[in-house]
XYZ file of C-alpha atoms in Angstrom:
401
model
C 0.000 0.000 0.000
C 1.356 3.080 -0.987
C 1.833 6.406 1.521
C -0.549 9.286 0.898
C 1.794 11.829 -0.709
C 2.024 15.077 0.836
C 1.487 18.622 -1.153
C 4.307 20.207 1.574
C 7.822 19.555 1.459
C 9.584 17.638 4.546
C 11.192 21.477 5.296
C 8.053 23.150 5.486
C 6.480 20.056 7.748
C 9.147 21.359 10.451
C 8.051 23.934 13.253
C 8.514 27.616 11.641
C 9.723 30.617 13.131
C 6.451 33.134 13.498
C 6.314 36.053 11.207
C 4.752 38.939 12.421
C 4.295 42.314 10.987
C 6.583 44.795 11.069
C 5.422 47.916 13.173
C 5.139 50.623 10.586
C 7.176 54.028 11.375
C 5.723 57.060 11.233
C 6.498 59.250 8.247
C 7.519 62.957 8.261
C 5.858 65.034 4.936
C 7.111 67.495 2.997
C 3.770 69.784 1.749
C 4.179 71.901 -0.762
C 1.319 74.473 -1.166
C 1.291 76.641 -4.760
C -1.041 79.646 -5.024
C -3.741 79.352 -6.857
C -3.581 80.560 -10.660
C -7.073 79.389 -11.360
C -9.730 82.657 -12.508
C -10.963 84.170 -9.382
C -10.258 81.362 -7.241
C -9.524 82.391 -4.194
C -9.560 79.744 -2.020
C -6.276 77.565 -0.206
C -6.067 74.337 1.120
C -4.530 74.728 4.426
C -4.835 77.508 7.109
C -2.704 78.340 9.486
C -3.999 76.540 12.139
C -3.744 73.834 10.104
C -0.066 74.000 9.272
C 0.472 74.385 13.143
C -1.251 71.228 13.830
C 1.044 69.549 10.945
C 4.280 70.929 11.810
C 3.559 70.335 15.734
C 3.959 66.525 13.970
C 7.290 67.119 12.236
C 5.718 67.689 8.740
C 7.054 70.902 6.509
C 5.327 72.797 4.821
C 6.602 75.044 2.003
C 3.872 78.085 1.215
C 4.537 80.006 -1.901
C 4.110 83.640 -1.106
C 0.526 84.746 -0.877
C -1.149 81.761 -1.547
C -3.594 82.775 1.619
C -4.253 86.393 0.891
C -7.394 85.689 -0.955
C -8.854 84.463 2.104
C -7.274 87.106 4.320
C -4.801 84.631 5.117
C -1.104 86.426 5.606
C 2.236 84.932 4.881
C 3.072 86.514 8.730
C 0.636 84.182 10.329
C 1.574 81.302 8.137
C 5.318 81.766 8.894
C 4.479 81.903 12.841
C 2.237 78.736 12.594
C 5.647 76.613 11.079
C 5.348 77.558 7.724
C 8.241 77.976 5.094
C 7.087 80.733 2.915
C 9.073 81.028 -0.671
C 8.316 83.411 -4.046
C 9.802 80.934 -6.248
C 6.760 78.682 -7.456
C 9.418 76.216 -8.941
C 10.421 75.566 -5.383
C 7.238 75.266 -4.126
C 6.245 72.538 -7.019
C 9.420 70.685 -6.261
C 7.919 69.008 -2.634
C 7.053 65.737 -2.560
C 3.595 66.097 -1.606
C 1.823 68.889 -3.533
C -1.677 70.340 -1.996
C -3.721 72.362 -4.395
C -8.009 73.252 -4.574
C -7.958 73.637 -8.332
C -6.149 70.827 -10.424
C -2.625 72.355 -11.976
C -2.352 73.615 -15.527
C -0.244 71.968 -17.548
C 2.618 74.615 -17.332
C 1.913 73.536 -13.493
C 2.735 70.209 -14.057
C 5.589 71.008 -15.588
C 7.384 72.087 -12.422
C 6.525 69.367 -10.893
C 9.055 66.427 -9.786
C 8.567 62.972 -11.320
C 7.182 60.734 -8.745
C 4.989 63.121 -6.692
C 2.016 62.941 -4.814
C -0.830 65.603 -5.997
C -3.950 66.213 -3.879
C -6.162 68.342 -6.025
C -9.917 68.769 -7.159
C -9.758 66.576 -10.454
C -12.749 68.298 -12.530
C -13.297 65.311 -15.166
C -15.047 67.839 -17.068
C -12.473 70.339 -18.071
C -9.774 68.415 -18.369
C -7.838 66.920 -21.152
C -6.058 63.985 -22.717
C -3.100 65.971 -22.507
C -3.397 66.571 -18.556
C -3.753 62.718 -18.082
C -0.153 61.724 -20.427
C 1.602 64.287 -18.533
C 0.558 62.835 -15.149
C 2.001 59.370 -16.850
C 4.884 60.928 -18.066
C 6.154 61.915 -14.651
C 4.793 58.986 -13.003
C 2.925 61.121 -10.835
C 0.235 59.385 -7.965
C -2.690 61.746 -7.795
C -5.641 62.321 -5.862
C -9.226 63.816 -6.679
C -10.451 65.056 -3.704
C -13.495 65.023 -4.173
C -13.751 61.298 -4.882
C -12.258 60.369 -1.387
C -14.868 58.826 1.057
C -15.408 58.947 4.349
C -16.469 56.157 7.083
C -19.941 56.733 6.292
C -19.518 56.116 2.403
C -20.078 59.624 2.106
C -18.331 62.519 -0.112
C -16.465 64.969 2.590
C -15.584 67.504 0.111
C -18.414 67.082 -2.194
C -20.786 67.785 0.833
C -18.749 70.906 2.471
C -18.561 72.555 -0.474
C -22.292 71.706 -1.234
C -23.007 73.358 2.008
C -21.581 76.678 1.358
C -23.263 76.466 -2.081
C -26.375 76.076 -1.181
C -26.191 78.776 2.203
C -24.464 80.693 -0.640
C -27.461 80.602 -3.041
C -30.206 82.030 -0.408
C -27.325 85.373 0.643
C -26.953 86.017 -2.922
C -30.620 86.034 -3.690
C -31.380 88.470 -0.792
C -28.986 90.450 -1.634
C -29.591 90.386 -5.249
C -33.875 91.550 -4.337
C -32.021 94.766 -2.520
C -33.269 97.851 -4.023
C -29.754 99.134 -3.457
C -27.834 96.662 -5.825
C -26.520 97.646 -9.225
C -28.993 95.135 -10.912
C -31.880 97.378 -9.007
C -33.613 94.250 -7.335
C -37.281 93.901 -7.027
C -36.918 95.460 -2.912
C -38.095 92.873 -1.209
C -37.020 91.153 2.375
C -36.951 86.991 2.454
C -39.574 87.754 4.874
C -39.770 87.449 9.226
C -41.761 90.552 8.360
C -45.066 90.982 10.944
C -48.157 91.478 8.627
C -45.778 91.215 5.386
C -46.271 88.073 3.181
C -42.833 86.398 2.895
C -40.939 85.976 -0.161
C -41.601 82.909 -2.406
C -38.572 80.506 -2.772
C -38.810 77.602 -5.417
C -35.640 74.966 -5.165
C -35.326 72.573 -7.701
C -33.046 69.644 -6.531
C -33.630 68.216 -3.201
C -29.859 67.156 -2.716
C -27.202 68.691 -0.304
C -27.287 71.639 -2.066
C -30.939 71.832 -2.213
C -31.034 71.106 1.603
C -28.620 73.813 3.053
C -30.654 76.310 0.579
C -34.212 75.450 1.859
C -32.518 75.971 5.402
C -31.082 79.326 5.013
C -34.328 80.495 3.070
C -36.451 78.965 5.887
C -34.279 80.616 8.761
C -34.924 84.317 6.881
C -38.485 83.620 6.744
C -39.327 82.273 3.262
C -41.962 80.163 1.494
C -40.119 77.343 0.372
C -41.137 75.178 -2.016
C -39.164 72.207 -3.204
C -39.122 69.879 -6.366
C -37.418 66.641 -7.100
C -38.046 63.431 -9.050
C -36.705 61.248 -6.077
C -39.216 60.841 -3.326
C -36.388 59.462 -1.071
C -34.492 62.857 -1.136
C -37.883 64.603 -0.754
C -38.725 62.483 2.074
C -34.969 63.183 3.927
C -34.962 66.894 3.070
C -38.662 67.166 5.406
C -36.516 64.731 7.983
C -33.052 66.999 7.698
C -34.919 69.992 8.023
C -37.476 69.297 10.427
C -40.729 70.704 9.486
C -43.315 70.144 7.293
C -42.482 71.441 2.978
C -44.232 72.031 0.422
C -42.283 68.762 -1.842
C -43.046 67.839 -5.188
C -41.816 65.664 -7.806
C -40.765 67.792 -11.527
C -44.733 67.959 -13.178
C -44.477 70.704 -15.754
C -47.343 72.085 -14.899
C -47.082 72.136 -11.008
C -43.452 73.620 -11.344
C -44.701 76.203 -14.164
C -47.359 77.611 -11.520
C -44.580 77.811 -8.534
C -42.202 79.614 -10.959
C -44.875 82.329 -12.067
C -45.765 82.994 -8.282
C -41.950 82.843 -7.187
C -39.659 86.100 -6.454
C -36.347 83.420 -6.316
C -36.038 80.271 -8.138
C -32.326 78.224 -7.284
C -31.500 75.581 -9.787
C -29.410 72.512 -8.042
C -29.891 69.545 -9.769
C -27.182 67.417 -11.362
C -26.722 64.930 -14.152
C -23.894 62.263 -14.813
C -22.505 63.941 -17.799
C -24.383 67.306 -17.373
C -27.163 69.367 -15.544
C -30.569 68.324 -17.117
C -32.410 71.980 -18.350
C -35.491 71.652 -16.184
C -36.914 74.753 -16.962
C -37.998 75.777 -20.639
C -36.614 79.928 -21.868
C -40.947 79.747 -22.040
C -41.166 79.072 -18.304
C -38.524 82.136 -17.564
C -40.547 83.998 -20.038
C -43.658 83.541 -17.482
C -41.947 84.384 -14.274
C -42.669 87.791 -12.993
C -40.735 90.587 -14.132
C -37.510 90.955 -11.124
C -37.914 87.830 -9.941
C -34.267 86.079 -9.406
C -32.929 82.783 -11.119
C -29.581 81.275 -9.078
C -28.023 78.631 -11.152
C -26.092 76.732 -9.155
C -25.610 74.078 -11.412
C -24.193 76.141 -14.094
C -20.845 74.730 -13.626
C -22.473 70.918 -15.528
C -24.179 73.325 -17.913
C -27.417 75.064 -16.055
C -30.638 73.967 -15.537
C -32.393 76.554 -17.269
C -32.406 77.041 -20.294
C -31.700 80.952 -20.367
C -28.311 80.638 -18.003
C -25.185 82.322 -19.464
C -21.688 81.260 -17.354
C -20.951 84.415 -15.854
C -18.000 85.826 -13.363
C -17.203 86.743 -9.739
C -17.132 90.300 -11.800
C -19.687 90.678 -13.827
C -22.079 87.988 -12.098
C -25.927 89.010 -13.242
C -27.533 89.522 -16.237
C -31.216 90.007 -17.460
C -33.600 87.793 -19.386
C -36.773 88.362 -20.226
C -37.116 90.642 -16.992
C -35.513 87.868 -14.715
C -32.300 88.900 -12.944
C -30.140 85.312 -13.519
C -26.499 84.917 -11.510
C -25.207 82.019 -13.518
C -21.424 81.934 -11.848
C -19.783 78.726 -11.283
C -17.628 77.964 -7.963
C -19.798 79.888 -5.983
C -17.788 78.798 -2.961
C -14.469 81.263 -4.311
C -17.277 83.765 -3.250
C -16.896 83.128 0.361
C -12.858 82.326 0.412
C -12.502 82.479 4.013
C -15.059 79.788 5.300
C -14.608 77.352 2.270
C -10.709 77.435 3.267
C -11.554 76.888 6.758
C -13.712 74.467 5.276
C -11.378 72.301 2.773
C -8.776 72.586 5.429
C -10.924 71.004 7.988
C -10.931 67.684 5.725
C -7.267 67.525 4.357
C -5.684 67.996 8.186
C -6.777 64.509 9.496
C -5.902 62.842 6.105
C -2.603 64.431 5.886
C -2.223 63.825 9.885
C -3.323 59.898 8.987
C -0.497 59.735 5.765
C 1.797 60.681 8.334
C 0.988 58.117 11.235
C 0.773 55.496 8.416
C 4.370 55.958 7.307
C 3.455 57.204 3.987
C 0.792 57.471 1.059
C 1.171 53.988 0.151
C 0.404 52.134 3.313
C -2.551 54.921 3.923
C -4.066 53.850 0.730
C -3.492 50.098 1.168
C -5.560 50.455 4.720
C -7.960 53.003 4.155
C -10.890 52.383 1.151
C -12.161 55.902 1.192
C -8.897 57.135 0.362
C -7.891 54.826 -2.096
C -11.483 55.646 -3.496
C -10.048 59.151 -5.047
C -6.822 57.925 -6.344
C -6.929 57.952 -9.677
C -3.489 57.795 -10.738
C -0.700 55.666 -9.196
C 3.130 55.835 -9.912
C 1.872 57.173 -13.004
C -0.492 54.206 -14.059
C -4.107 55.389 -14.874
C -6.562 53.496 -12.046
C -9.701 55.173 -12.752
C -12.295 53.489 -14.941
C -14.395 56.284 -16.026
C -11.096 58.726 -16.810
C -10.254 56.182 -19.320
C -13.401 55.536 -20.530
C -13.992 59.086 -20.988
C -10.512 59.653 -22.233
C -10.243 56.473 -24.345
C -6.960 55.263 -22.161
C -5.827 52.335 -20.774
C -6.339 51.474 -16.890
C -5.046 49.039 -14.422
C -7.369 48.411 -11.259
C -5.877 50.140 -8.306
C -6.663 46.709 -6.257
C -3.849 44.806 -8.241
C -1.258 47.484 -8.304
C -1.513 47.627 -3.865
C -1.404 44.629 -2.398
């Protein structure tokens, strides 16, 4: 009778020394933070309570000059919270670690070292083949912020910035219906007025952005009315906010009568590709002469079908006797808090990096991180990029092990 053969070797039958794994030491990063060339953005990642917390670690980090002024940030109280502040931007592009809001041009990228790490917004939209090969090119890992997840599976970024938009949207109405504006408003008050009939608000888009509007027009004293093809985000927007709304889903002819009775209207509605134009130039046409359009979803192409891209600048225009403010990163608007904002979310991640001994045992333990990497030692790992760009991809999971 023969012996059952065995699929291990005599050796590996003996007792084995136990492997264990090695503690991981902490790493020390060198930030590099660029000002932002980007029209009218205004915005920086880091503040300077922010680069204290980060330097109390052991981390640098190298400001070029200014980067914090549009947000009434000064290079004095960067340079007492740790900072290294420098005017040469080549400098500043040379750190290993690279922090930015908007994503770099391509002169940008230029400057920077092969084998970098760039944190960034990524924009899909307004980017170009050419942006993606030069990120090969220098074998660069990169980052889309606002792809990174949290524990919750939720967007971070996506949902600050949302936030401020939608606040945003409701200030920049009122102040738009001020007699005293260039634009000449239509005079009238939100509402909280005793014996006054309040001011008619119609939101279309019952999303984050939709929320935080129908919040800040509620807390001024407005009659809100809110429309959205998803009953779920109907139903959470009456949970979020806590009182009873008028809700309905997009009927032409229920949204037709809200927008002829309306003083503002705020488009925030988003498509995959682009904004779907919910309402018709015929619909604007009916609205009441001064009434006030805020398209906030002008930067995926508008909802309505009269919205121009404007600027910061030059930010209204009139149509048809409505008063539309069609400008994209409405955030920029409001430097300050959106900095304080954006910071809040990069310190623990850079603060994590750090503890983990580096980018690339933070993204091999954390999924919502990994979740906005998009390019890795200078390999493409994003699915929809190359789709979009018609590139090749590998899948981040086989690349990190």
């Amino acid at each position: 009778m023969t012996k059952p053969q065995s699929p291990f070797t005599k050796e590996q039958l003996l007792p084995q020394e136990e492997m264990i794994e090695i503690e991981r030491k902490k790493g020390k990063l060198f930030i590099g933070i660029p000002k932002e060339t980007s029209y009218q953005e205004k915005r920086v990642c880091l503040t300077p309570d922010a680069v204290a917390a980060l330097t109390a670690h052991g981390h640098r980090v190298l400001l070029e000059t200014k980067a914090g002024i549009g947000a009434r940030f000064t290079d004095r109280d960067y340079s007492e919270a740790g900072a290294e502040i420098s005017n040469d931007k080549k400098k500043v592009f040379g750190c290993p670690l690279i922090l930015k809001v908007e994503p770099p041009s391509i002169a940008e990228l230029e400057l920077i070292n092969p084998q970098t790490v760039l944190i960034s917004a990524l924009q899909l939209k307004t980017q170009s083949k050419e942006y993606f090969q030069t990120l090969a090119k220098k074998r660069i890992t990169a980052f889309g912020f606002e792809f990174i997840r949290d524990a919750d599976g939720a967007y971070p970024a996506v949902r600050a910035l949302s936030e401020i938009a939608g606040t945003a949207a409701v200030l920049i109405a009122s102040e738009l219906m001020s007699s005293a504006t260039i634009s000449k408003g239509s005079g009238l008050m939100m509402g909280n007025i005793s014996g006054v009939p309040p001011a008619e608000v119609v939101i279309i888009g019952a999303g984050t952005v939709g929320e935080f509007a129908a919040r800040s027009a509620i807390g001024l004293g407005a009659n809100v009315k809110i429309f959205d093809n998803s009953i779920t985000k109907l139903r959470c927007i009456q949970t979020n906010v806590g009182r009873p709304l008028f809700t309905s889903t997009i009927q032409p002819k229920n949204l037709l009568k809200a927008l002829r009775r309306c003083d503002v209207v705020i488009g925030a509605v988003r498509g995959k590709n682009r904004a779907p134009v919910i309402v018709t130039e015929t619909m604007v046409e009916s609205m009441k002469a001064g009434a006030v359009v805020i398209d906030v979803s002008i930067d995926m192409g508008g909802c309505f079908e009269t919205s121009e891209v404007t600027s910061h600048d030059h930010p209204t225009f009139k149509k048809h006797g409505v008063l539309h403010y069609c400008v994209p990163n409405i955030p920029s608007r409001y430097a300050r808090t959106s900095s304080l904002s954006i910071s809040n979310i990069f310190t623990p991640y850079l603060l994590q990096i750090g503890e983990e001994g580096g980018i690339e045992n933070a993204v091999r333990f954390d999924r919502g991180l990994k979740n906005g990497l998009y390019f890795y030692h200078g390999i493409l790992t994003s699915k929809p990029i190359a789709d979009w760009f018609d590139l090749s991809h590998r899948d981040i999971n086989l690349l990190i092990l």
